[in-house]
GROMACS .gro file of C-alpha atoms in nm:
model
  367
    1UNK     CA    1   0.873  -0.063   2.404
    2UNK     CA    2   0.697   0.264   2.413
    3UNK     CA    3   0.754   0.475   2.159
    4UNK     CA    4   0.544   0.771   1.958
    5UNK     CA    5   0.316   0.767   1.694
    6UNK     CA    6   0.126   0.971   1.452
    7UNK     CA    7  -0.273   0.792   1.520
    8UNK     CA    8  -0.524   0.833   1.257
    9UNK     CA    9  -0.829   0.787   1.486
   10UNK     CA   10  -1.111   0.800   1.195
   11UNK     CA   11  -1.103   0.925   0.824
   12UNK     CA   12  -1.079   1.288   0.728
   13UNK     CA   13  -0.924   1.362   1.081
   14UNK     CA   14  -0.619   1.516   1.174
   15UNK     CA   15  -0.338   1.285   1.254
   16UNK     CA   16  -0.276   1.246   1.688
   17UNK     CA   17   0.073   1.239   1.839
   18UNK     CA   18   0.070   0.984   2.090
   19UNK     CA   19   0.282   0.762   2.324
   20UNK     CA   20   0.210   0.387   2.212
   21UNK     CA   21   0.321   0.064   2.277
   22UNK     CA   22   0.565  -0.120   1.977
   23UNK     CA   23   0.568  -0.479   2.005
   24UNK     CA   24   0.874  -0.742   2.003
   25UNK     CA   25   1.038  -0.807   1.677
   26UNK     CA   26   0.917  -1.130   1.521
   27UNK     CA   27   1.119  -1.401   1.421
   28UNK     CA   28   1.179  -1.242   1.079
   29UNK     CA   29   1.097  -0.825   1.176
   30UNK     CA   30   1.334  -0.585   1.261
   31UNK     CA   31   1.321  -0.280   1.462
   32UNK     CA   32   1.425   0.043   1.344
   33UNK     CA   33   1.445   0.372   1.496
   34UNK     CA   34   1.324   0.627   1.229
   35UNK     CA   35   1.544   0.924   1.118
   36UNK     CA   36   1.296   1.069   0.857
   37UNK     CA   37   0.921   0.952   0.692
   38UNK     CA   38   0.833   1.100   0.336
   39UNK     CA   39   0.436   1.158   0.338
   40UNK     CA   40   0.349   1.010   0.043
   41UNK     CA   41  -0.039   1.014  -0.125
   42UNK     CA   42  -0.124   0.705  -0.033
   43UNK     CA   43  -0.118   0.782   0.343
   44UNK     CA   44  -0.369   1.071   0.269
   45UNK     CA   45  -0.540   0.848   0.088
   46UNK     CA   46  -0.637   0.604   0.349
   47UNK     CA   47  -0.678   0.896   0.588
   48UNK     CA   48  -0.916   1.030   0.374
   49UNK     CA   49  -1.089   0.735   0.313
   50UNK     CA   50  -1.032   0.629  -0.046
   51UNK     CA   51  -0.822   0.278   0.063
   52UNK     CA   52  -0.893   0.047   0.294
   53UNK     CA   53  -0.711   0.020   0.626
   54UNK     CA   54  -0.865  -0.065   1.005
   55UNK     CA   55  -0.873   0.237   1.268
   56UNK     CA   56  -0.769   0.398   1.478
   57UNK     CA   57  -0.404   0.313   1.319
   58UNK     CA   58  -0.077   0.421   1.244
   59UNK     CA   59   0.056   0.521   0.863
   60UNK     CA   60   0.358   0.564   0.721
   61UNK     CA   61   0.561   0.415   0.446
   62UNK     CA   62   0.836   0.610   0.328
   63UNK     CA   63   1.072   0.500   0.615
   64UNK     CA   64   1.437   0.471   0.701
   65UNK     CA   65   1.636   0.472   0.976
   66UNK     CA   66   1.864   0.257   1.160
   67UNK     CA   67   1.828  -0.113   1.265
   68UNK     CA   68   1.797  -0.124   1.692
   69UNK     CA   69   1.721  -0.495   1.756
   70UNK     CA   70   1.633  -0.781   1.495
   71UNK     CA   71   1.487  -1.131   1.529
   72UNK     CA   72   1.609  -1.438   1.619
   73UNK     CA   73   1.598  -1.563   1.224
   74UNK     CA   74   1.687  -1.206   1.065
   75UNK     CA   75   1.999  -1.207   0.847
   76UNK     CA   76   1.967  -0.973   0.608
   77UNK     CA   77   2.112  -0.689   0.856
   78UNK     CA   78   2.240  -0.598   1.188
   79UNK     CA   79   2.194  -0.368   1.491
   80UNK     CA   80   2.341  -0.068   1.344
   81UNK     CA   81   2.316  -0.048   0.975
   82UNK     CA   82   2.131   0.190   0.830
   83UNK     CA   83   1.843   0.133   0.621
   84UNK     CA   84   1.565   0.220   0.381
   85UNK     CA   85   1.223   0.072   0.421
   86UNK     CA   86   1.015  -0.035   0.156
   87UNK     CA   87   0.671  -0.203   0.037
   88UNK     CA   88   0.585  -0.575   0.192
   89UNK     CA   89   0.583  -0.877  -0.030
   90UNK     CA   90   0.528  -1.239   0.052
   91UNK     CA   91   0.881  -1.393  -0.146
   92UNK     CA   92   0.714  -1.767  -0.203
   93UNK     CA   93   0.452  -1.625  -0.484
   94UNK     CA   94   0.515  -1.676  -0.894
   95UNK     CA   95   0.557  -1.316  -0.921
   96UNK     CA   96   0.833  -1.305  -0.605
   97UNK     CA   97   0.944  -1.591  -0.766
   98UNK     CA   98   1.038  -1.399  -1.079
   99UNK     CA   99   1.179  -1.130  -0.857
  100UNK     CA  100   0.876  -0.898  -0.890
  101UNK     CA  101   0.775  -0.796  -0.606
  102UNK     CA  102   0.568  -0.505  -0.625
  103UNK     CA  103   0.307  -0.730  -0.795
  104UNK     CA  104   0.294  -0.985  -0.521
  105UNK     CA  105  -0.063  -1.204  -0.492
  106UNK     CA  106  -0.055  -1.064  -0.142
  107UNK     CA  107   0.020  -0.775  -0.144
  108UNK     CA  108  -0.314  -0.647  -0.009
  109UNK     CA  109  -0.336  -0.795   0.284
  110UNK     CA  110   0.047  -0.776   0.340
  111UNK     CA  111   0.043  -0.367   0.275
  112UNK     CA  112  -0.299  -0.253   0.352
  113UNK     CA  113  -0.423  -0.489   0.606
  114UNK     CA  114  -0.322  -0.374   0.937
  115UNK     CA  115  -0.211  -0.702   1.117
  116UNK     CA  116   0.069  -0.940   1.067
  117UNK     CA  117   0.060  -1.258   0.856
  118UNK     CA  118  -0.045  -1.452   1.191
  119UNK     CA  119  -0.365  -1.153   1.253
  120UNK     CA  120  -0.172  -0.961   1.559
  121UNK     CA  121  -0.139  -0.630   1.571
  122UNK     CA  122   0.265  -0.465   1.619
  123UNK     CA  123   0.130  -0.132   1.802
  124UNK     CA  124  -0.110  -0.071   2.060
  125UNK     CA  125  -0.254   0.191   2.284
  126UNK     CA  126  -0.343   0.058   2.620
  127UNK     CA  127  -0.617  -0.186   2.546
  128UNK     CA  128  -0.655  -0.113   2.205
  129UNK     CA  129  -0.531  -0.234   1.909
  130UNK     CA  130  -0.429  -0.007   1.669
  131UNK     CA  131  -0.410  -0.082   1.278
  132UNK     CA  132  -0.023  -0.117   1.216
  133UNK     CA  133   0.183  -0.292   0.995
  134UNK     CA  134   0.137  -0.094   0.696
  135UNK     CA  135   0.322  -0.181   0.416
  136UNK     CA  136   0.519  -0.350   0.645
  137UNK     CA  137   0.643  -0.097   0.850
  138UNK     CA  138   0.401   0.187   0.999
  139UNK     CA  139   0.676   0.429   1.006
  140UNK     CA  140   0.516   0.765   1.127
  141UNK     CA  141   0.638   0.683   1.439
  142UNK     CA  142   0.979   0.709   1.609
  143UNK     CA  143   1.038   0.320   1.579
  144UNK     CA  144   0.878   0.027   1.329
  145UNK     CA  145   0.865  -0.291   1.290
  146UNK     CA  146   0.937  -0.399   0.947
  147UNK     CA  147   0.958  -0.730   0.810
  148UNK     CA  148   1.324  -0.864   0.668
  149UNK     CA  149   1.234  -0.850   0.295
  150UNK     CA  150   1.102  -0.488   0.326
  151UNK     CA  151   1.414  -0.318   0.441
  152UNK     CA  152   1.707  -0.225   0.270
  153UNK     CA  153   2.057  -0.168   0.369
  154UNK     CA  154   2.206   0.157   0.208
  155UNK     CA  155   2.561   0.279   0.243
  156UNK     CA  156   2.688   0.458   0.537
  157UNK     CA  157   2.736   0.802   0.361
  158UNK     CA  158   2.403   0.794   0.220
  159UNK     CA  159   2.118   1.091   0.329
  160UNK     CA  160   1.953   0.866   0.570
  161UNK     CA  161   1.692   1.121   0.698
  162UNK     CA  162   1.616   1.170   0.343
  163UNK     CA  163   1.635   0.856   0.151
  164UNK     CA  164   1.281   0.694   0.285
  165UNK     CA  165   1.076   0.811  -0.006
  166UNK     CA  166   1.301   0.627  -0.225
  167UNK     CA  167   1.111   0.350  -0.071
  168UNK     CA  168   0.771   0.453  -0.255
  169UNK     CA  169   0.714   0.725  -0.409
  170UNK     CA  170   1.048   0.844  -0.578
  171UNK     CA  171   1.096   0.459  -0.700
  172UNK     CA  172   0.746   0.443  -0.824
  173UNK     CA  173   0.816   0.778  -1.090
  174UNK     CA  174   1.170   0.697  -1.130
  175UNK     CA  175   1.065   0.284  -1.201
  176UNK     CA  176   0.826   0.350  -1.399
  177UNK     CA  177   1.071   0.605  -1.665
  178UNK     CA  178   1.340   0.307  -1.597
  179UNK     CA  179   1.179  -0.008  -1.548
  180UNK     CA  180   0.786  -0.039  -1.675
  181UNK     CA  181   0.813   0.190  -1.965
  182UNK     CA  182   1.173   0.130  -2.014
  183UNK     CA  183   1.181   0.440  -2.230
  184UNK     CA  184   1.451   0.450  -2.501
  185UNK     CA  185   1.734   0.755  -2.524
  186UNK     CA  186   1.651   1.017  -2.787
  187UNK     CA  187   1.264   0.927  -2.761
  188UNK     CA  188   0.963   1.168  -2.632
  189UNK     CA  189   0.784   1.161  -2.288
  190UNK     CA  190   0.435   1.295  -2.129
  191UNK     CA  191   0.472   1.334  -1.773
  192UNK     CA  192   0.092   1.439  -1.593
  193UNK     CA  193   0.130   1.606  -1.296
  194UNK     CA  194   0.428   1.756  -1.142
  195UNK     CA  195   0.445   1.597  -0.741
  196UNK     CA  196   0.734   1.387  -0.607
  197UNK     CA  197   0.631   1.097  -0.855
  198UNK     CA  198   0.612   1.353  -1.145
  199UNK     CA  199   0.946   1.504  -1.063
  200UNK     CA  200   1.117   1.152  -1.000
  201UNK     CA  201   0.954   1.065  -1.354
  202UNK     CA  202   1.135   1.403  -1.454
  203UNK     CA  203   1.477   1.320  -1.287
  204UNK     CA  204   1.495   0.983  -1.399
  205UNK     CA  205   1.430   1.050  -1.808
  206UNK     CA  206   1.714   1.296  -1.793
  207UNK     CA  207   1.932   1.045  -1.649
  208UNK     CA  208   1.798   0.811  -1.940
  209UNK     CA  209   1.869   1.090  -2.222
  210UNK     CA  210   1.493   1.105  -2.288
  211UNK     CA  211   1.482   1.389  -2.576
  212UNK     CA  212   1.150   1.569  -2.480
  213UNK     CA  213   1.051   1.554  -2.155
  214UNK     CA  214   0.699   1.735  -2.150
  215UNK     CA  215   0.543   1.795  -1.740
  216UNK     CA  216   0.178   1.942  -1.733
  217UNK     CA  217   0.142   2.065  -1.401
  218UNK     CA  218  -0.091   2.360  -1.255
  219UNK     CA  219   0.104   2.456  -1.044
  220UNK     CA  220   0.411   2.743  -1.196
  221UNK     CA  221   0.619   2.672  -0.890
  222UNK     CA  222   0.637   2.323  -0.980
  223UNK     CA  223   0.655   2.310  -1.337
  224UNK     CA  224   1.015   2.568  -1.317
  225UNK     CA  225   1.119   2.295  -1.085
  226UNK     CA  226   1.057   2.047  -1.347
  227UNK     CA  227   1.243   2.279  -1.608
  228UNK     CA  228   1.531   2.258  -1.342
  229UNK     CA  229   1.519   1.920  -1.327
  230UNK     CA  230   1.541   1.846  -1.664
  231UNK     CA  231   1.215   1.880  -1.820
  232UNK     CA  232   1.258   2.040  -2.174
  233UNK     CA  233   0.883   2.190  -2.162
  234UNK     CA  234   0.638   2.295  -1.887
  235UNK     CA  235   0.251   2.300  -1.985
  236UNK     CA  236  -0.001   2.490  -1.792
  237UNK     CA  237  -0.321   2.260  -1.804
  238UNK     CA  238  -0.531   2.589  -1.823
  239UNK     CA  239  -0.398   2.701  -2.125
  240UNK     CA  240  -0.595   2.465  -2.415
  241UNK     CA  241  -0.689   2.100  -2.483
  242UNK     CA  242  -0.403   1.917  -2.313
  243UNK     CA  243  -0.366   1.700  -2.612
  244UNK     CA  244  -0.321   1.999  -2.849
  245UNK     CA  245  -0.101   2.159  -2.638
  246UNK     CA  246   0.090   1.845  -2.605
  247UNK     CA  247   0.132   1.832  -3.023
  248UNK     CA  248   0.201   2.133  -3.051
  249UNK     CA  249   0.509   2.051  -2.929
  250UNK     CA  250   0.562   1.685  -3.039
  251UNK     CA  251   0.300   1.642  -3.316
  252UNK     CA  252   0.308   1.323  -3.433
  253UNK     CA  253   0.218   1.246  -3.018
  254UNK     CA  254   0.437   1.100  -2.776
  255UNK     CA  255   0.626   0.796  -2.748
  256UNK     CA  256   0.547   0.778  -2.367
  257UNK     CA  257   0.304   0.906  -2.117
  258UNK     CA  258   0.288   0.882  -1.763
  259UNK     CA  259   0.014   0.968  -1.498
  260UNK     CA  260  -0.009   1.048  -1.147
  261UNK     CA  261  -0.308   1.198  -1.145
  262UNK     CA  262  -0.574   0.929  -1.168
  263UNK     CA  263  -0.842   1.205  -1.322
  264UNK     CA  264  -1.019   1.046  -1.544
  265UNK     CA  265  -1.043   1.388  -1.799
  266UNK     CA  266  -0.666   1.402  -1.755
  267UNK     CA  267  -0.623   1.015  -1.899
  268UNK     CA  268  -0.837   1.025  -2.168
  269UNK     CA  269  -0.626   1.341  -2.319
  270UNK     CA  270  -0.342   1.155  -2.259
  271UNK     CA  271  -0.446   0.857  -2.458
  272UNK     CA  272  -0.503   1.127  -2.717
  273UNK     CA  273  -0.155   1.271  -2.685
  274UNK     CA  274  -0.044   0.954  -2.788
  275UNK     CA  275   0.168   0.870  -3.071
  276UNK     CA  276   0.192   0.522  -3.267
  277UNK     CA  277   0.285   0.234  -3.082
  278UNK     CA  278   0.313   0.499  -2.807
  279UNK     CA  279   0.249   0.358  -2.377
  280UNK     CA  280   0.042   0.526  -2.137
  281UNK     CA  281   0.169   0.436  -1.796
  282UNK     CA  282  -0.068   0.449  -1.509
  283UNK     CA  283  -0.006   0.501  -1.118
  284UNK     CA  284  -0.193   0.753  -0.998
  285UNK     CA  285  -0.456   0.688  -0.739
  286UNK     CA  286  -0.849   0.789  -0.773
  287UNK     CA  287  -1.063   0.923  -0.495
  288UNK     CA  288  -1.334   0.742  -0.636
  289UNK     CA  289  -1.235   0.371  -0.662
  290UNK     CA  290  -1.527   0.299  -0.946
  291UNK     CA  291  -1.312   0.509  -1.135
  292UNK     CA  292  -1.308   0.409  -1.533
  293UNK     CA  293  -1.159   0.532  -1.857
  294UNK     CA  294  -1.258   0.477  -2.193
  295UNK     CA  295  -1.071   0.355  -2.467
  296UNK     CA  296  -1.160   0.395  -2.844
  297UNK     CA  297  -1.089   0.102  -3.017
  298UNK     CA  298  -1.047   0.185  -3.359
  299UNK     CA  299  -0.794   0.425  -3.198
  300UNK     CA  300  -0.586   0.152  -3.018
  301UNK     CA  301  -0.622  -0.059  -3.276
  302UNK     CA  302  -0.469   0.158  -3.555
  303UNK     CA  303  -0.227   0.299  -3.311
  304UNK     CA  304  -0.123   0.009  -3.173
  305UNK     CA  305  -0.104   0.215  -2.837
  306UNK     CA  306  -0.047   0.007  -2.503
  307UNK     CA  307  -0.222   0.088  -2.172
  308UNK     CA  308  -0.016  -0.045  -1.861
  309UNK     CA  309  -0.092   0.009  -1.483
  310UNK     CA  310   0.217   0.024  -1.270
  311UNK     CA  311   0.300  -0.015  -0.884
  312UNK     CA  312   0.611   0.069  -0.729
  313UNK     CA  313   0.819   0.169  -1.076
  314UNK     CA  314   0.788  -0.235  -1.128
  315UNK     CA  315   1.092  -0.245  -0.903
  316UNK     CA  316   1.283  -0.469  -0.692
  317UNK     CA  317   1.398  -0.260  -0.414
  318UNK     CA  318   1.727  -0.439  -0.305
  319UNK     CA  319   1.829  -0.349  -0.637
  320UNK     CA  320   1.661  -0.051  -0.782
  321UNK     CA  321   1.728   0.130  -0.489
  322UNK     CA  322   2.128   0.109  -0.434
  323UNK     CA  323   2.081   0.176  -0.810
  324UNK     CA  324   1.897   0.513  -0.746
  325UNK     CA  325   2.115   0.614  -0.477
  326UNK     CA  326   2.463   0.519  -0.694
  327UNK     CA  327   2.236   0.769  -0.999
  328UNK     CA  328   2.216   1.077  -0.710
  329UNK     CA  329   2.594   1.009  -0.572
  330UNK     CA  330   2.662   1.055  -0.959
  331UNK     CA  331   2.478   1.378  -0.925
  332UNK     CA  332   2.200   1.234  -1.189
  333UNK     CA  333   1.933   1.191  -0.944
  334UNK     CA  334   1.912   1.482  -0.750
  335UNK     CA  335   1.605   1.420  -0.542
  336UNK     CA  336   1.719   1.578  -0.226
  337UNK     CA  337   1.613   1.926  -0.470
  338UNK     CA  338   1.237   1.823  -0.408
  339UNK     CA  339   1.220   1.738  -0.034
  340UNK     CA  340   1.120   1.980   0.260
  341UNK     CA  341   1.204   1.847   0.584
  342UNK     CA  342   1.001   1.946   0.887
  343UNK     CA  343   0.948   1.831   1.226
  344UNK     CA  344   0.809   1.518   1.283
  345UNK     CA  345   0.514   1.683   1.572
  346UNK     CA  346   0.451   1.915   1.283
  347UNK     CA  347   0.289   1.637   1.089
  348UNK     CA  348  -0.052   1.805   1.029
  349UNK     CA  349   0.069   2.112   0.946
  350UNK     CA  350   0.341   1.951   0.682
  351UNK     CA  351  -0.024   1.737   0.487
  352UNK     CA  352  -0.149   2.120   0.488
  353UNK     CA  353   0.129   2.227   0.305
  354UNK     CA  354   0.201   1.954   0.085
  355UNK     CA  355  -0.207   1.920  -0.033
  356UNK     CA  356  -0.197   2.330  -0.105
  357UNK     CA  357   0.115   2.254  -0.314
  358UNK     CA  358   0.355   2.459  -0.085
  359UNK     CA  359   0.609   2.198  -0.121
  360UNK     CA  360   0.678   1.918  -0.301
  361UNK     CA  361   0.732   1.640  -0.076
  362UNK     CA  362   0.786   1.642   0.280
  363UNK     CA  363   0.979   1.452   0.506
  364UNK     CA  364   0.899   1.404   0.850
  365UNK     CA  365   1.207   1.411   1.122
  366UNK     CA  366   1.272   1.306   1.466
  367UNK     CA  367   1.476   1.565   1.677
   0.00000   0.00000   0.00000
């Protein structure tokens, strides 16, 4: 079917709206005709360069939308539910196996590589072959093909156009408060940087009854945002050593810290924000992928501090996001409070304004 798409046609350009061809659903995809798309970091990422991905090729992984025509093996929904699309994952590994998905051996290949399993392409332009499939979906586009384990069916009163970044972003700070850190009521909390994944960190440890819920963010818009969203303190990175400023609230250090900032300066305080026994979460991605941090070892050793990397808030999406969405219907998990919705032709303009920290997280809709 024909359909449009946002084309990346090499790195560092703007993204191209353009008529392309969608293939037939596989035995096991779906087709779904998309309501909204979150922009999420690591789109801009592999425009920019930083992760692999073939071009010219279409983005997009913060999808959701409603199912138009399945395969011939596809039970898992219907033409006409609505659903949420998600990151790809292979369900026969030992980590699918344990129902963790978002660690999947393959899920390289199955999220970054631009074909199917079987090496063909889902989208095309003419005689071209466009990169597609990514994260198992390629939703900046008004239809995608996603595979049966990466969708998931939401309730019918649900905020459809809004609800995609629950697939990525929003799960990944909200899962990693919930899930990898699994921090405790009453305890403290380091939150580095103050985007979507920052503020679903935020949302998430108030629904938790974290105690102290410390954001260091640059930017003043965002940190009051924070404060609204339940952050009991807002630090302005440009105001001392991060670590001091951080005990100078809680100065014995923190019980948690995450980071979605991948700069390497930024880490290294954090480690030294750090109480005892105290995790440093990780999820942030670098522009430079040789990117390294050092770790004192006397330090971790007498701390007895843990440093964990974490993809996707270590969640299972058929579950963690029905729980997410039952948190906001409780009014817990507000995260319709950080989303700007724009057009989806206004694509370039809506990066612009998300990179210059205009808004918070943007999601992309089809008129």
């Amino acid at each position: 079917m024909q359909i449009t798409a946002a084309v990346v046609r090499e790195t560092t350009k703007d993204f191209s709206v353009e008529n392309v061809t969608l293939s037939e659903p596989a035995a096991h995809e779906v087709v779904v005709q998309i309501s909204g798309v979150g922009i999420c970091h690591t789109d801009l990422a592999v425009q920019a360069g930083h992760l692999p991905f073939p071009l010219p090729g279409v983005l997009g992984h913060e999808g959701s939308g409603t199912v138009v025509s399945v395969g011939t093996d596809v039970t898992k929904v219907k033409i006409g539910d609505k659903v949420g699309l998600t990151f790809n994952s292979c369900g026969k590994c030992a980590q699918c196996s344990k129902n963790e998905p978002a660690y999947c051996h393959e899920f390289m290949p199955l999220n970054l590589g631009g074909v199917r399993p079987d090496g063909s392409s889902t989208l095309s332009v003419g005689d071209t072959t466009l990169g597609s499939n990514f994260f198992g979906q390629s939703s900046f586009a008004s239809h995608a093909i996603a595979n049966e384990r990466n969708i998931v069916k939401v309730p019918d009163d649900a905020p459809l156009e809004l609800i995609g970044p629950l697939g990525c972003g929003i799960q990944t700070g909200a899962g990693a408060i919930l899930n990898s850190l699994d921090c405790e009521p009453g305890s403290t909390l380091l939150i580095l940087g103050g985007g979507s994944v920052g503020l679903a960190a935020v949302m998430a440890a108030a629904a938790r009854g974290v105690a102290t819920i410390i954001v260091v963010e640059p930017h003043e818009s965002r940190r009051q945002l924070a404060l609204d969203l339940g952050a009991t303190h807002g630090v302005d990175p440009s105001e001392g050593v991060l670590s001091e400023l951080v005990r100078a609230i809680v100065p014995q250090g923190v019980d948690y810290a995450l980071d979605t900032t991948a700069i390497v300066p930024v880490l290294e305080q954090a480690i030294l924000s750090l109480g005892h026994r105290g995790t440093l979460g990780t999820v942030g991605v670098p522009s430079d992928p040789e990117a390294a941090v050092s770790l004192n070892l006397i330090q971790s050793t007498v701390t007895g501090m843990t440093v964990t990397g974490i993809v996707e808030g270590d969640s299972n999406p058929d579950v963690f996001i029905p729980e997410l969405l039952d948190l906001h219907r409780a009014g817990k998990f507000p995260f319709d409070k950080i989303i700007t919705v724009r057009p989806f032709t206004e694509i370039n303009e809506a990066v612009a304004a998300q990179h210059n920290g205009d808004v918070v997280k943007v999601v992309l809709v089809h008129n």
